Short mmCIF file of C-alpha atoms in Angstrom, two decimals:
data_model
loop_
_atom_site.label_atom_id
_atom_site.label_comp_id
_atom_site.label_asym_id
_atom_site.label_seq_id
_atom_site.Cartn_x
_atom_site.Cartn_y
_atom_site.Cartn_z
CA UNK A 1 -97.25 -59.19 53.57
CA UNK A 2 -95.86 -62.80 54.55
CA UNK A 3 -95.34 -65.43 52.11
CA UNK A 4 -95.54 -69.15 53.50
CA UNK A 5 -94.11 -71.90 50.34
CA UNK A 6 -94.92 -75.42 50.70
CA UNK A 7 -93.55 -78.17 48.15
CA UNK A 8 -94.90 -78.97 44.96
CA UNK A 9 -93.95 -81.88 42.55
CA UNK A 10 -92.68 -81.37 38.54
CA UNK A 11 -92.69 -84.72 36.65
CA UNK A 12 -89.59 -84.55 34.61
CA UNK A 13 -89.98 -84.30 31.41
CA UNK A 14 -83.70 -96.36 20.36
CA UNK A 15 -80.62 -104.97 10.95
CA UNK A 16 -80.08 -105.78 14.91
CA UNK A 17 -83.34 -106.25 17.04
CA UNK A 18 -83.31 -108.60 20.26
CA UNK A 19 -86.92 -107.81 22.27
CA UNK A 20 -86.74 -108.17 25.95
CA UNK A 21 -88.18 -106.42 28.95
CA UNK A 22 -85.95 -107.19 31.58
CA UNK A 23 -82.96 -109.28 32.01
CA UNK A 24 -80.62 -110.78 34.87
CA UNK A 25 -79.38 -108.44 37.54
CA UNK A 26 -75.89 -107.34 36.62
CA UNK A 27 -72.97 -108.50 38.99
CA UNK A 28 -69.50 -107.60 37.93
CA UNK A 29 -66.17 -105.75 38.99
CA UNK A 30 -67.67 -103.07 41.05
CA UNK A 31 -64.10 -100.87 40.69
CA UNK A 32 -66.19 -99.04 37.83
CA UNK A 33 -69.64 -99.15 37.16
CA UNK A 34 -72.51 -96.93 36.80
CA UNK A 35 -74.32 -94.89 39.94
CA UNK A 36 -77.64 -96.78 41.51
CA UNK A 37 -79.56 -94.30 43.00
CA UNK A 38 -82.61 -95.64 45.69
CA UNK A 39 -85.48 -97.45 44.01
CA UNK A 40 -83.75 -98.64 40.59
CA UNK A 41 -81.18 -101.88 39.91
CA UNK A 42 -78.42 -102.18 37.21
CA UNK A 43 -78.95 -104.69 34.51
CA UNK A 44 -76.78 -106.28 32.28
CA UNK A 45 -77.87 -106.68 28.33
CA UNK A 46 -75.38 -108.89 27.23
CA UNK A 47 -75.17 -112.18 28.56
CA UNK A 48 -72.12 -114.40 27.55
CA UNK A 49 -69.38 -111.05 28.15
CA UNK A 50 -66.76 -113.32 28.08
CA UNK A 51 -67.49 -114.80 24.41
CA UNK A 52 -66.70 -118.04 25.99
CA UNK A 53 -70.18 -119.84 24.36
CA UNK A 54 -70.98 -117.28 21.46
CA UNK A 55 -70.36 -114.20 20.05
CA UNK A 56 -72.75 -112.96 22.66
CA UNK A 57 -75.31 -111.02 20.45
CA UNK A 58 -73.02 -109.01 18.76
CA UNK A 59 -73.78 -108.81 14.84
CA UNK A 60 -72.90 -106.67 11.60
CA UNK A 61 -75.42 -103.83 12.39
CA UNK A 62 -76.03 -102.79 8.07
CA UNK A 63 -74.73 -104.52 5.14
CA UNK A 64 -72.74 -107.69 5.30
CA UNK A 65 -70.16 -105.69 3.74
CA UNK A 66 -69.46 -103.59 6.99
CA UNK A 67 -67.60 -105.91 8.62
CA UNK A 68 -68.00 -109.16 10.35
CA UNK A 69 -68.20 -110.85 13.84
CA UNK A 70 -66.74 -114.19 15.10
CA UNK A 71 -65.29 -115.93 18.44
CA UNK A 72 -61.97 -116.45 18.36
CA UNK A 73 -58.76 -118.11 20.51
CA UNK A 74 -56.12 -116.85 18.96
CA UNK A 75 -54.36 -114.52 21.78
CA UNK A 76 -57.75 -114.04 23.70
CA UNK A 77 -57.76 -110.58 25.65
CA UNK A 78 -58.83 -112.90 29.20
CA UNK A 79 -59.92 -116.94 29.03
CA UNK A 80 -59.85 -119.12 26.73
CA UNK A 81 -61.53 -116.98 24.16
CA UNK A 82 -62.25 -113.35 22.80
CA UNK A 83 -64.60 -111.73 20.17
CA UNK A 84 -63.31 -110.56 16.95
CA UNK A 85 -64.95 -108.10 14.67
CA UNK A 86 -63.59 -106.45 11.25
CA UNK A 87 -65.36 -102.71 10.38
CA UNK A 88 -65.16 -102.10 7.09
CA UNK A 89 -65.71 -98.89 5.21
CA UNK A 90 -68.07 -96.66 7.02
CA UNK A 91 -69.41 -99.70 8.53
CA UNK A 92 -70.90 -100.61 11.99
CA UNK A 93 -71.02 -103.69 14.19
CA UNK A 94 -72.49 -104.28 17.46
CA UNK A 95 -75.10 -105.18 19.68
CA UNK A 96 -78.46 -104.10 20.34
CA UNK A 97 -81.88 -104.55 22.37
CA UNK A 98 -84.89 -103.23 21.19
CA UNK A 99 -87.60 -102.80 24.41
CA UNK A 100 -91.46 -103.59 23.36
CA UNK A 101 -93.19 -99.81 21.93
CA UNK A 102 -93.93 -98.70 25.30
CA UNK A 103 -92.53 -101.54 27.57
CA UNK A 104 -89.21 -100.08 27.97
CA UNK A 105 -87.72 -99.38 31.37
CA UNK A 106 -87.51 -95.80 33.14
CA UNK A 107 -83.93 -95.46 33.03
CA UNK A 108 -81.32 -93.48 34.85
CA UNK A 109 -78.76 -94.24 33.03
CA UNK A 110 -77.01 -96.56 30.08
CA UNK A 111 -73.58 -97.65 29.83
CA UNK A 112 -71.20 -99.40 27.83
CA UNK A 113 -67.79 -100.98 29.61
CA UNK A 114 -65.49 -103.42 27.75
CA UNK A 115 -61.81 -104.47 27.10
CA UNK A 116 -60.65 -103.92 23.28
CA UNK A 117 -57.34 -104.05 21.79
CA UNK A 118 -57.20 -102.43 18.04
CA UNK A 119 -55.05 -105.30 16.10
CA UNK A 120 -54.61 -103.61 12.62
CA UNK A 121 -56.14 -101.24 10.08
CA UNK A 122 -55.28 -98.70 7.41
CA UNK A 123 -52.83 -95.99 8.48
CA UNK A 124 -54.26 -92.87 10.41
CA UNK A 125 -57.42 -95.19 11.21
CA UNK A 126 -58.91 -94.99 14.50
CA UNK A 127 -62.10 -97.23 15.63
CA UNK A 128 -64.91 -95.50 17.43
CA UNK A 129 -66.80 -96.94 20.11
CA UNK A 130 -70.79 -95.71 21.14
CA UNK A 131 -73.00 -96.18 24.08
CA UNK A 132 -76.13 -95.21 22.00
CA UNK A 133 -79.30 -94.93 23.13
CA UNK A 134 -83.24 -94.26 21.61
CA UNK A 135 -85.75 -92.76 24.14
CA UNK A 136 -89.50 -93.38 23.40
CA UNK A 137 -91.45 -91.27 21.11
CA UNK A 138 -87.46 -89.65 19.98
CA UNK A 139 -86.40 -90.47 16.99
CA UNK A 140 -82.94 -88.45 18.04
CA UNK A 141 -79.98 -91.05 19.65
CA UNK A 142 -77.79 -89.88 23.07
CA UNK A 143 -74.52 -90.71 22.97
CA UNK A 144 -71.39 -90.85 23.92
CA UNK A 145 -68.23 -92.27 22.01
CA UNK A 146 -64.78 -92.71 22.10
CA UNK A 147 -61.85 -93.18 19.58
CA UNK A 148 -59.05 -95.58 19.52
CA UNK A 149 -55.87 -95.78 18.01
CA UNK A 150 -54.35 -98.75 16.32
CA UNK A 151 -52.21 -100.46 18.78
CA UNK A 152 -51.92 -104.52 19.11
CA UNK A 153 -49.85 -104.48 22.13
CA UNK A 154 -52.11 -102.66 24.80
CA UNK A 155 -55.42 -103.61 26.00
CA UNK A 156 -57.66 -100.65 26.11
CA UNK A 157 -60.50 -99.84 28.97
CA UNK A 158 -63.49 -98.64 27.71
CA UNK A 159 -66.14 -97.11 29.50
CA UNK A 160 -68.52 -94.69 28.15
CA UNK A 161 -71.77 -93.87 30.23
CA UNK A 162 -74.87 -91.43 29.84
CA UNK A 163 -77.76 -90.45 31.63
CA UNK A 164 -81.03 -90.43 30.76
CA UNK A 165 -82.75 -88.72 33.70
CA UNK A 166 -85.31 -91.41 34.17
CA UNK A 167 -86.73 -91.46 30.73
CA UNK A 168 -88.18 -94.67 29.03
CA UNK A 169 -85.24 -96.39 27.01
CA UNK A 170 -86.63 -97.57 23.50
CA UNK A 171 -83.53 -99.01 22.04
CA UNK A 172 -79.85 -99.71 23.13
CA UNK A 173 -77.01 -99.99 21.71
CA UNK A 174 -72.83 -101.10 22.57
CA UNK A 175 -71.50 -99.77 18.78
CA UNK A 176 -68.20 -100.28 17.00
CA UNK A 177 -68.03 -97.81 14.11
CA UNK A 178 -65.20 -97.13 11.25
CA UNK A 179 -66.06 -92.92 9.65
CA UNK A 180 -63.50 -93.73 6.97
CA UNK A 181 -62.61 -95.91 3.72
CA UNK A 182 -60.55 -98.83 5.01
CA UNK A 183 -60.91 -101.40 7.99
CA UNK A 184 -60.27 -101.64 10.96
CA UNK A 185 -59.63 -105.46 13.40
CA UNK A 186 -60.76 -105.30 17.12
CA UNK A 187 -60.70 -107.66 19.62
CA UNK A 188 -63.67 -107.54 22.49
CA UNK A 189 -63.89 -108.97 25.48
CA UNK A 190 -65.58 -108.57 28.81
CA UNK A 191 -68.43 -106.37 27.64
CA UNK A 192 -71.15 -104.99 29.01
CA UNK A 193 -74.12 -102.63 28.32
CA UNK A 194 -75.23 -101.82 31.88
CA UNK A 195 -79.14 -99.90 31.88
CA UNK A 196 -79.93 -98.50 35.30
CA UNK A 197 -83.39 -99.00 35.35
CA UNK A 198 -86.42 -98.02 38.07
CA UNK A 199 -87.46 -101.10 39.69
CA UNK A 200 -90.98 -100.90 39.06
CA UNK A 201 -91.38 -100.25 35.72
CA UNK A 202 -93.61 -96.86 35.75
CA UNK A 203 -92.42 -93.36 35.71
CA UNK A 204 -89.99 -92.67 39.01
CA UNK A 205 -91.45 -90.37 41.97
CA UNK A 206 -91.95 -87.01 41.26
CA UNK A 207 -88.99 -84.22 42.16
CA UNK A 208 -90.65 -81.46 44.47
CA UNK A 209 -90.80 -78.06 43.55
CA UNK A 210 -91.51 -75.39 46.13
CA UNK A 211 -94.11 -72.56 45.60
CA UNK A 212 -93.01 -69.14 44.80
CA UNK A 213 -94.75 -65.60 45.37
CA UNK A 214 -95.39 -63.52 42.34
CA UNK A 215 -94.51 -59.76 42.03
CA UNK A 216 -97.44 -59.20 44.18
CA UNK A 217 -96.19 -59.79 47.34
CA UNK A 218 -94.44 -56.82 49.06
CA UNK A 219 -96.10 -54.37 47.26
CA UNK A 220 -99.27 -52.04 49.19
CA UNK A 221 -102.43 -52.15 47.21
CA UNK A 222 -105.64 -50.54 48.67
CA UNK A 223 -107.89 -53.18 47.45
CA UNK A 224 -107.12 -57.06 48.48
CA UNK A 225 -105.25 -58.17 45.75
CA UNK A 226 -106.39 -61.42 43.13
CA UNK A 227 -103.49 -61.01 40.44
CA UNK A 228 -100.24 -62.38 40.61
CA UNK A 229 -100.06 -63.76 43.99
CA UNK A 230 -98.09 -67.22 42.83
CA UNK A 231 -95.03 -67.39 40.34
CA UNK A 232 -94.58 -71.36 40.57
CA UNK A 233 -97.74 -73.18 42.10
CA UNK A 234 -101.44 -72.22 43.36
CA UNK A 235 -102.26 -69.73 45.56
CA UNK A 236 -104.51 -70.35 48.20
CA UNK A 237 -107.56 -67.62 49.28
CA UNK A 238 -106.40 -64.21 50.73
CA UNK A 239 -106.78 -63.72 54.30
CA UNK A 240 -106.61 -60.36 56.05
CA UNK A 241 -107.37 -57.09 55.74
CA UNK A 242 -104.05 -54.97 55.23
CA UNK A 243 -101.28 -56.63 55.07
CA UNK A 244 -103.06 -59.57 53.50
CA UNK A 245 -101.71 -62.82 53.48
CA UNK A 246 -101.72 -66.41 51.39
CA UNK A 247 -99.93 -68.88 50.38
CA UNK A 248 -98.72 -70.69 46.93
CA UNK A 249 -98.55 -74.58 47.53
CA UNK A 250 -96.83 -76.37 44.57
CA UNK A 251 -98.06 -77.82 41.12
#
């Protein structure tokens, strides 16, 4: 009994609220940023990086008592000025984009890349730093974070990147978090939250699958057999008449 496969396709299976569907194309430092793969482009989020004109989106993400945000030029990380946030208590500050319900781009992945340096906070204090993101119709975040230690003298390089295997991004989020009593003073600058995003924006091409035999192949019946000719895909009609022959072409 011959078995003949062809290809079949499986269609794989979030205080601060800025709406947007699609922004500039990102151009920066190419030394380290995110894979492109064929048919998507790399967008930037966050506009003034620098901090140079604003405090580029960023904002207290809960209570006013979590912290704060402001520009400042007092020993700027690169130019004339830096960004310079305070998280309090259990507090958070960031930046984040909500996508229109549904409007969101098919993403492949979403990244967050800055330069920080941790001026001061309470002893045994360490700042935490999320790439967060919401996928349509999920109420659970991906993540991935990072901790940093107190230290005014170096400049730290953060870059924290996740993929979301092509899903629709609902929300996004570059996060600066304190999981203790206390407070913590960062200063931000050149920061970015990259989403890799399919150029069109509908659901990427399909991944083949190939068709698979079931357990009836190999075996000798003395009937033509019409049960479990295909594991993975469709079989086609049975040809033959001992061996017997078909195939299973792909769902």
């Amino acid at each position: 009994m011959k078995k003949l496969s062809a290809l079949a396709v499986l269609i794989p299976v979030f205080g601060l609220v800025v709406y947007t569907l699609f922004t500039t194309v990102a151009k920066a430092d190419t030394s380290q940023l995110p894979n492109v793969p064929p048919g998507y482009e790399m967008v930037d989020l966050i506009t003034d990086n620098g901090f140079e004109n604003s405090t580029g989106g960023f904002a207290v993400m809960g209570s006013a008592a979590e912290g704060s945000v402001a520009q400042t030029s007092v020993n700027p990380i690169q130019g004339s000025k830096s960004l310079s946030l305070t998280v309090n208590s259990y507090g958070r500050v960031g930046f984040g984009n909500i996508f229109p319900w549904e409007g969101g781009p098919f993403s492949d992945s979403l990244t967050v890349k800055a330069k920080i340096r941790v001026e001061s906070g309470n002893s045994g204090r360490q700042l935490k730093v999320c790439s967060i993101a919401y996928i349509q119709n999920n109420n659970e975040p991906l993540n991935t974070c990072q901790n940093f230690p107190i230290n005014n003298q170096n400049v730290a390089d953060v870059y924290l990147t996740q993929s979301l295997s092509a899903k629709q991004l609902y929300m996004a989020f570059f996060q600066f978090s304190l999981e203790n009593s206390g407070s913590v003073v960062v200063t931000v600058d050149d920061a970015h939250l990259y989403v890799v995003r399919a150029q069109s924006n509908t659901p990427p091409p399909p991944t083949p699958v190939n068709g698979v035999c079931g357990s009836a192949n190999g075996t000798t019946v003395p009937t033509i057999p019409t049960t479990n000719l295909c594991s993975v895909g469709a079989a086609s009609s049975v040809n033959g008449s001992g061996p017997w022959t078909w195939t299973c072409a792909g769902t």
